[in-house]
Amino acid sequence: MRVTRQRKLVDEWALVLASDGLAPSVRREPEGFVLGVRAHDAERAADLLGTYERENRERAAQRAWEPPPTGSPAAGLAVCAALLVFFFVTGPRDASLSWFAHGSADAARILHGEAWRAVTALTLHADVAHALANALVGAVFFGALCGALGGGVGCALALLAGAGGNLATAWFQGAHHVSVGASTAVFGAVGLLSGLGVARRWRRAKPDRPLWLPIGAGLALLAMLGTTGTRVDVWAHLFGLLAGALLGIPLGFALRRPPPAAAQWAFGAAALAALLGCWARALR
């Protein structure tokens, strides 16, 4: 039937035929490993191997883009460092300081037009423990997201999901809600990763696991990390997760691999400009 110099490949062919009830043979010859079957099974064996290889090619095409499992540690550490450095600039929460007076996610002010607070609040933290927790957890999930989409695109979308989560929280919670912290963006990154996972599974003709599993994993992380502790803003975490998922699902269908370097720089610059612009507006 076939000859190859790869033992692993000939064993794979033989397993395919044997799983369908044929009795293949494999022998070593000077030209390589030879796969054989009975003469009357030759046509059936050729059809089986052809079908198997076509299905493998289709699955490979559907999995053409898979995020690296370890993410991008450098991007995660950069986000961690930036959050901590900015915390030491602003200090802990103090309503008398301009940083917090004009940058916190005050729902009443957001609903009356100060939408920049949905962005600036992501960079403020109540105390050292709050800043450390968000920086360390953010390093993991921002790193994974940047590994999947690239540093610039990943950071820009995490910022967008976090801001969207804060806006939704302000609308839902009402006028007396005030919050700070990067955790909304952290759960935005979790939602984006979940949404990408749903899209990848949908693209497969026969998903190896249920389509809802990535969303279930995101909700499990929300339950473990986003509902414990004092003064935890569960709704902000939930809305950040949902905003990320709503961005991640269509993005997963649109992209097969991370955008090129030029797009990464453009998105990264846009995210930084948006963040600085919001702070300039807040402090003006």
Short mmCIF file of C-alpha atoms in Angstrom, two decimals:
data_model
loop_
_atom_site.label_atom_id
_atom_site.label_comp_id
_atom_site.label_asym_id
_atom_site.label_seq_id
_atom_site.Cartn_x
_atom_site.Cartn_y
_atom_site.Cartn_z
CA MET A 1 0.00 0.00 0.00
CA ARG A 2 2.54 2.63 1.11
CA VAL A 3 6.21 3.09 1.99
CA THR A 4 7.70 5.64 4.40
CA ARG A 5 10.90 6.09 6.37
CA GLN A 6 8.94 7.27 9.43
CA ARG A 7 8.03 4.48 11.82
CA LYS A 8 5.50 6.67 13.62
CA LEU A 9 3.66 7.41 10.36
CA VAL A 10 3.42 3.80 9.22
CA ASP A 11 2.16 2.80 12.67
CA GLU A 12 -0.51 5.53 12.41
CA TRP A 13 -1.64 4.17 9.02
CA ALA A 14 -1.76 0.65 10.37
CA LEU A 15 -3.82 1.74 13.38
CA VAL A 16 -6.36 3.46 11.09
CA LEU A 17 -6.79 0.28 9.05
CA ALA A 18 -6.89 -2.03 12.06
CA SER A 19 -9.54 0.13 13.76
CA ASP A 20 -11.82 -0.55 10.77
CA GLY A 21 -11.38 -4.31 10.90
CA LEU A 22 -8.56 -4.79 8.37
CA ALA A 23 -5.38 -6.74 9.09
CA PRO A 24 -2.46 -4.57 7.91
CA SER A 25 1.15 -5.69 7.99
CA VAL A 26 4.28 -3.58 8.50
CA ARG A 27 7.74 -4.75 7.51
CA ARG A 28 11.14 -3.13 7.27
CA GLU A 29 12.70 -2.94 3.81
CA PRO A 30 15.80 -1.11 2.50
CA GLU A 31 13.58 1.67 1.12
CA GLY A 32 11.77 2.12 4.45
CA PHE A 33 8.73 0.77 6.31
CA VAL A 34 6.23 -0.96 4.03
CA LEU A 35 2.50 -1.05 4.83
CA GLY A 36 0.62 -3.94 3.28
CA VAL A 37 -2.89 -5.44 3.27
CA ARG A 38 -4.56 -8.40 1.62
CA ALA A 39 -5.13 -7.88 -2.11
CA HIS A 40 -8.91 -7.90 -1.82
CA ASP A 41 -8.75 -5.20 0.91
CA ALA A 42 -6.53 -2.82 -1.08
CA GLU A 43 -9.30 -0.58 -2.44
CA ARG A 44 -11.03 -0.29 0.93
CA ALA A 45 -7.71 0.46 2.65
CA ALA A 46 -6.91 3.21 0.15
CA ASP A 47 -10.32 4.82 0.76
CA LEU A 48 -9.86 4.66 4.54
CA LEU A 49 -6.43 6.26 4.47
CA GLY A 50 -7.57 8.93 2.02
CA THR A 51 -10.56 9.84 4.20
CA TYR A 52 -8.41 9.90 7.33
CA GLU A 53 -5.87 12.24 5.76
CA ARG A 54 -8.54 14.61 4.39
CA GLU A 55 -10.15 14.87 7.84
CA ASN A 56 -6.75 15.51 9.40
CA ARG A 57 -6.06 18.32 6.94
CA GLU A 58 -9.43 19.91 7.71
CA ARG A 59 -8.84 19.70 11.46
CA ALA A 60 -5.38 21.20 11.03
CA ALA A 61 -6.84 24.10 9.04
CA GLN A 62 -9.51 24.70 11.68
CA ARG A 63 -6.82 24.74 14.36
CA ALA A 64 -4.49 26.93 12.30
CA TRP A 65 -4.43 29.51 15.07
CA GLU A 66 -4.23 28.35 18.67
CA PRO A 67 -3.03 30.64 21.46
CA PRO A 68 0.24 29.51 23.03
CA PRO A 69 -0.66 27.75 26.32
CA THR A 70 1.87 29.70 28.37
CA GLY A 71 0.87 33.13 27.05
CA SER A 72 3.39 35.97 27.03
CA PRO A 73 5.14 36.36 30.38
CA ALA A 74 6.86 39.57 29.29
CA ALA A 75 3.56 41.32 28.53
CA GLY A 76 2.04 40.12 31.80
CA LEU A 77 5.02 41.32 33.82
CA ALA A 78 4.95 44.69 32.05
CA VAL A 79 1.30 45.18 33.02
CA CYS A 80 2.09 44.10 36.59
CA ALA A 81 4.97 46.56 36.84
CA ALA A 82 2.95 49.43 35.35
CA LEU A 83 0.08 48.94 37.80
CA LEU A 84 2.43 48.85 40.77
CA VAL A 85 4.44 51.88 39.64
CA PHE A 86 1.27 53.90 39.15
CA PHE A 87 0.00 52.85 42.58
CA PHE A 88 3.15 54.26 44.19
CA VAL A 89 2.49 57.51 42.29
CA THR A 90 -1.14 57.84 43.38
CA GLY A 91 -0.97 56.15 46.77
CA PRO A 92 -3.94 54.41 48.46
CA ARG A 93 -7.50 55.63 48.01
CA ASP A 94 -8.05 59.13 49.34
CA ALA A 95 -11.07 61.06 48.10
CA SER A 96 -9.28 64.37 48.75
CA LEU A 97 -6.58 63.59 46.15
CA SER A 98 -7.17 64.66 42.55
CA TRP A 99 -6.34 61.15 41.29
CA PHE A 100 -9.30 59.66 43.12
CA ALA A 101 -11.61 62.68 43.10
CA HIS A 102 -11.50 62.86 39.30
CA GLY A 103 -10.49 59.33 38.30
CA SER A 104 -12.65 56.92 40.32
CA ALA A 105 -15.55 55.11 38.64
CA ASP A 106 -18.23 57.28 40.26
CA ALA A 107 -21.47 55.99 38.70
CA ALA A 108 -23.34 59.27 39.15
CA ARG A 109 -20.66 61.24 37.32
CA ILE A 110 -20.23 58.59 34.62
CA LEU A 111 -23.96 58.65 33.92
CA HIS A 112 -23.79 62.46 33.65
CA GLY A 113 -21.13 62.43 30.94
CA GLU A 114 -17.78 61.80 32.63
CA ALA A 115 -17.24 58.56 30.72
CA TRP A 116 -13.43 58.79 30.98
CA ARG A 117 -13.74 57.60 34.58
CA ALA A 118 -14.51 54.09 33.25
CA VAL A 119 -10.92 54.04 31.96
CA THR A 120 -9.02 55.97 34.63
CA ALA A 121 -10.54 53.91 37.47
CA LEU A 122 -8.81 50.82 36.06
CA THR A 123 -5.43 52.25 37.07
CA LEU A 124 -6.34 53.22 40.66
CA HIS A 125 -6.28 50.94 43.72
CA ALA A 126 -7.59 51.17 47.26
CA ASP A 127 -4.47 49.91 49.06
CA VAL A 128 -1.27 47.90 48.66
CA ALA A 129 -3.00 44.52 48.92
CA HIS A 130 -5.53 45.55 46.27
CA ALA A 131 -2.77 46.70 43.89
CA LEU A 132 -0.63 43.60 44.43
CA ALA A 133 -3.53 41.20 43.92
CA ASN A 134 -4.63 42.82 40.67
CA ALA A 135 -1.08 43.13 39.39
CA LEU A 136 -0.21 39.48 40.06
CA VAL A 137 -3.46 38.01 38.74
CA GLY A 138 -3.37 40.45 35.83
CA ALA A 139 0.14 39.30 34.92
CA VAL A 140 -1.26 35.79 34.37
CA PHE A 141 -4.35 36.65 32.33
CA PHE A 142 -2.99 39.67 30.46
CA GLY A 143 0.02 37.53 29.62
CA ALA A 144 -2.17 34.73 28.27
CA LEU A 145 -4.28 37.18 26.27
CA CYS A 146 -1.24 38.91 24.79
CA GLY A 147 0.16 35.49 23.91
CA ALA A 148 -3.04 34.73 22.00
CA LEU A 149 -3.55 38.08 20.25
CA GLY A 150 -0.20 39.86 20.51
CA GLY A 151 0.88 42.50 23.00
CA GLY A 152 -0.69 45.59 21.42
CA VAL A 153 -4.02 44.04 20.44
CA GLY A 154 -4.30 42.13 23.73
CA CYS A 155 -3.70 45.21 25.90
CA ALA A 156 -6.05 47.38 23.83
CA LEU A 157 -8.90 44.87 24.03
CA ALA A 158 -8.39 44.27 27.77
CA LEU A 159 -8.61 48.04 28.31
CA LEU A 160 -11.75 48.20 26.16
CA ALA A 161 -13.37 45.29 28.01
CA GLY A 162 -12.51 46.81 31.39
CA ALA A 163 -13.94 50.19 30.41
CA GLY A 164 -17.06 48.51 29.03
CA GLY A 165 -17.46 46.60 32.28
CA ASN A 166 -17.20 49.80 34.33
CA LEU A 167 -19.77 51.58 32.13
CA ALA A 168 -22.20 48.66 32.44
CA THR A 169 -21.66 48.56 36.20
CA ALA A 170 -22.39 52.28 36.53
CA TRP A 171 -25.63 51.87 34.60
CA PHE A 172 -26.65 48.77 36.58
CA GLN A 173 -25.61 49.85 40.08
CA GLY A 174 -26.93 53.38 39.93
CA ALA A 175 -25.79 56.73 41.21
CA HIS A 176 -24.27 55.78 44.58
CA HIS A 177 -21.67 53.32 43.32
CA VAL A 178 -17.97 54.27 43.33
CA SER A 179 -15.15 51.83 42.52
CA VAL A 180 -11.48 51.62 41.55
CA GLY A 181 -9.21 48.82 40.43
CA ALA A 182 -7.86 46.91 37.44
CA SER A 183 -9.85 43.79 38.29
CA THR A 184 -12.61 44.70 35.80
CA ALA A 185 -10.00 44.63 33.02
CA VAL A 186 -8.51 41.42 34.45
CA PHE A 187 -11.88 39.70 34.15
CA GLY A 188 -12.26 41.35 30.76
CA ALA A 189 -9.13 39.43 29.73
CA VAL A 190 -10.65 36.22 31.14
CA GLY A 191 -13.81 36.89 29.11
CA LEU A 192 -11.80 37.52 25.95
CA LEU A 193 -9.93 34.22 26.37
CA SER A 194 -13.25 32.45 26.97
CA GLY A 195 -14.78 34.01 23.87
CA LEU A 196 -11.79 33.01 21.74
CA GLY A 197 -12.16 29.46 23.05
CA VAL A 198 -15.83 29.31 22.06
CA ALA A 199 -15.03 30.49 18.52
CA ARG A 200 -12.22 27.96 18.11
CA ARG A 201 -14.48 25.09 19.13
CA TRP A 202 -17.26 26.28 16.85
CA ARG A 203 -14.89 26.29 13.86
CA ARG A 204 -14.18 22.61 14.35
CA ALA A 205 -16.52 20.35 12.43
CA LYS A 206 -16.72 18.01 15.42
CA PRO A 207 -15.75 19.91 18.60
CA ASP A 208 -13.76 17.71 20.96
CA ARG A 209 -15.42 19.41 23.95
CA PRO A 210 -18.72 21.30 24.52
CA LEU A 211 -18.87 24.80 23.04
CA TRP A 212 -19.88 26.33 26.37
CA LEU A 213 -16.87 24.93 28.24
CA PRO A 214 -14.63 28.07 27.89
CA ILE A 215 -17.44 30.28 29.20
CA GLY A 216 -17.97 27.84 32.07
CA ALA A 217 -14.26 28.04 32.86
CA GLY A 218 -14.45 31.85 32.88
CA LEU A 219 -17.41 31.79 35.26
CA ALA A 220 -15.56 29.34 37.50
CA LEU A 221 -12.61 31.74 37.67
CA LEU A 222 -15.04 34.53 38.50
CA ALA A 223 -16.45 32.44 41.36
CA MET A 224 -12.98 31.58 42.69
CA LEU A 225 -11.20 34.91 42.26
CA GLY A 226 -13.88 37.55 41.85
CA THR A 227 -16.29 36.96 44.73
CA THR A 228 -14.02 36.65 47.78
CA GLY A 229 -12.48 39.32 49.95
CA THR A 230 -13.68 42.56 51.50
CA ARG A 231 -15.44 45.21 49.42
CA VAL A 232 -15.31 43.05 46.29
CA ASP A 233 -17.18 44.55 43.35
CA VAL A 234 -18.75 41.35 42.00
CA TRP A 235 -20.91 43.15 39.43
CA ALA A 236 -17.92 44.96 37.93
CA HIS A 237 -16.10 41.65 37.65
CA LEU A 238 -19.10 39.99 36.02
CA PHE A 239 -19.66 42.83 33.55
CA GLY A 240 -15.96 42.87 32.70
CA LEU A 241 -16.13 39.14 31.98
CA LEU A 242 -19.24 39.56 29.81
CA ALA A 243 -17.75 42.51 27.91
CA GLY A 244 -14.63 40.47 27.20
CA ALA A 245 -16.63 37.46 26.02
CA LEU A 246 -18.74 39.63 23.69
CA LEU A 247 -15.52 40.96 22.14
CA GLY A 248 -13.73 37.60 22.08
CA ILE A 249 -16.34 35.48 20.27
CA PRO A 250 -16.53 37.52 17.03
CA LEU A 251 -12.79 38.18 17.19
CA GLY A 252 -12.14 34.44 17.36
CA PHE A 253 -14.10 33.96 14.13
CA ALA A 254 -12.43 36.91 12.40
CA LEU A 255 -8.81 36.06 13.28
CA ARG A 256 -6.96 32.82 12.61
CA ARG A 257 -3.67 34.09 14.02
CA PRO A 258 -2.38 37.15 15.88
CA PRO A 259 -2.30 40.34 13.74
CA PRO A 260 1.09 41.43 12.33
CA ALA A 261 3.59 43.65 14.13
CA ALA A 262 2.34 46.87 12.52
CA ALA A 263 -1.16 46.25 13.86
CA GLN A 264 0.25 45.41 17.30
CA TRP A 265 2.09 48.72 17.47
CA ALA A 266 -0.96 50.62 16.22
CA PHE A 267 -3.33 49.05 18.74
CA GLY A 268 -0.84 49.41 21.57
CA ALA A 269 -0.28 53.09 20.77
CA ALA A 270 -4.03 53.67 20.53
CA ALA A 271 -4.59 52.05 23.93
CA LEU A 272 -1.86 54.13 25.54
CA ALA A 273 -3.16 57.31 23.91
CA ALA A 274 -6.70 56.55 25.11
CA LEU A 275 -5.48 55.96 28.67
CA LEU A 276 -3.36 59.14 28.75
CA GLY A 277 -6.13 61.13 27.09
CA CYS A 278 -8.65 60.01 29.69
CA TRP A 279 -6.32 61.00 32.50
CA ALA A 280 -5.59 64.35 30.88
CA ARG A 281 -9.33 65.01 30.63
CA ALA A 282 -9.89 63.89 34.23
CA LEU A 283 -7.18 66.13 35.70
CA ARG A 284 -7.87 69.17 33.52
#
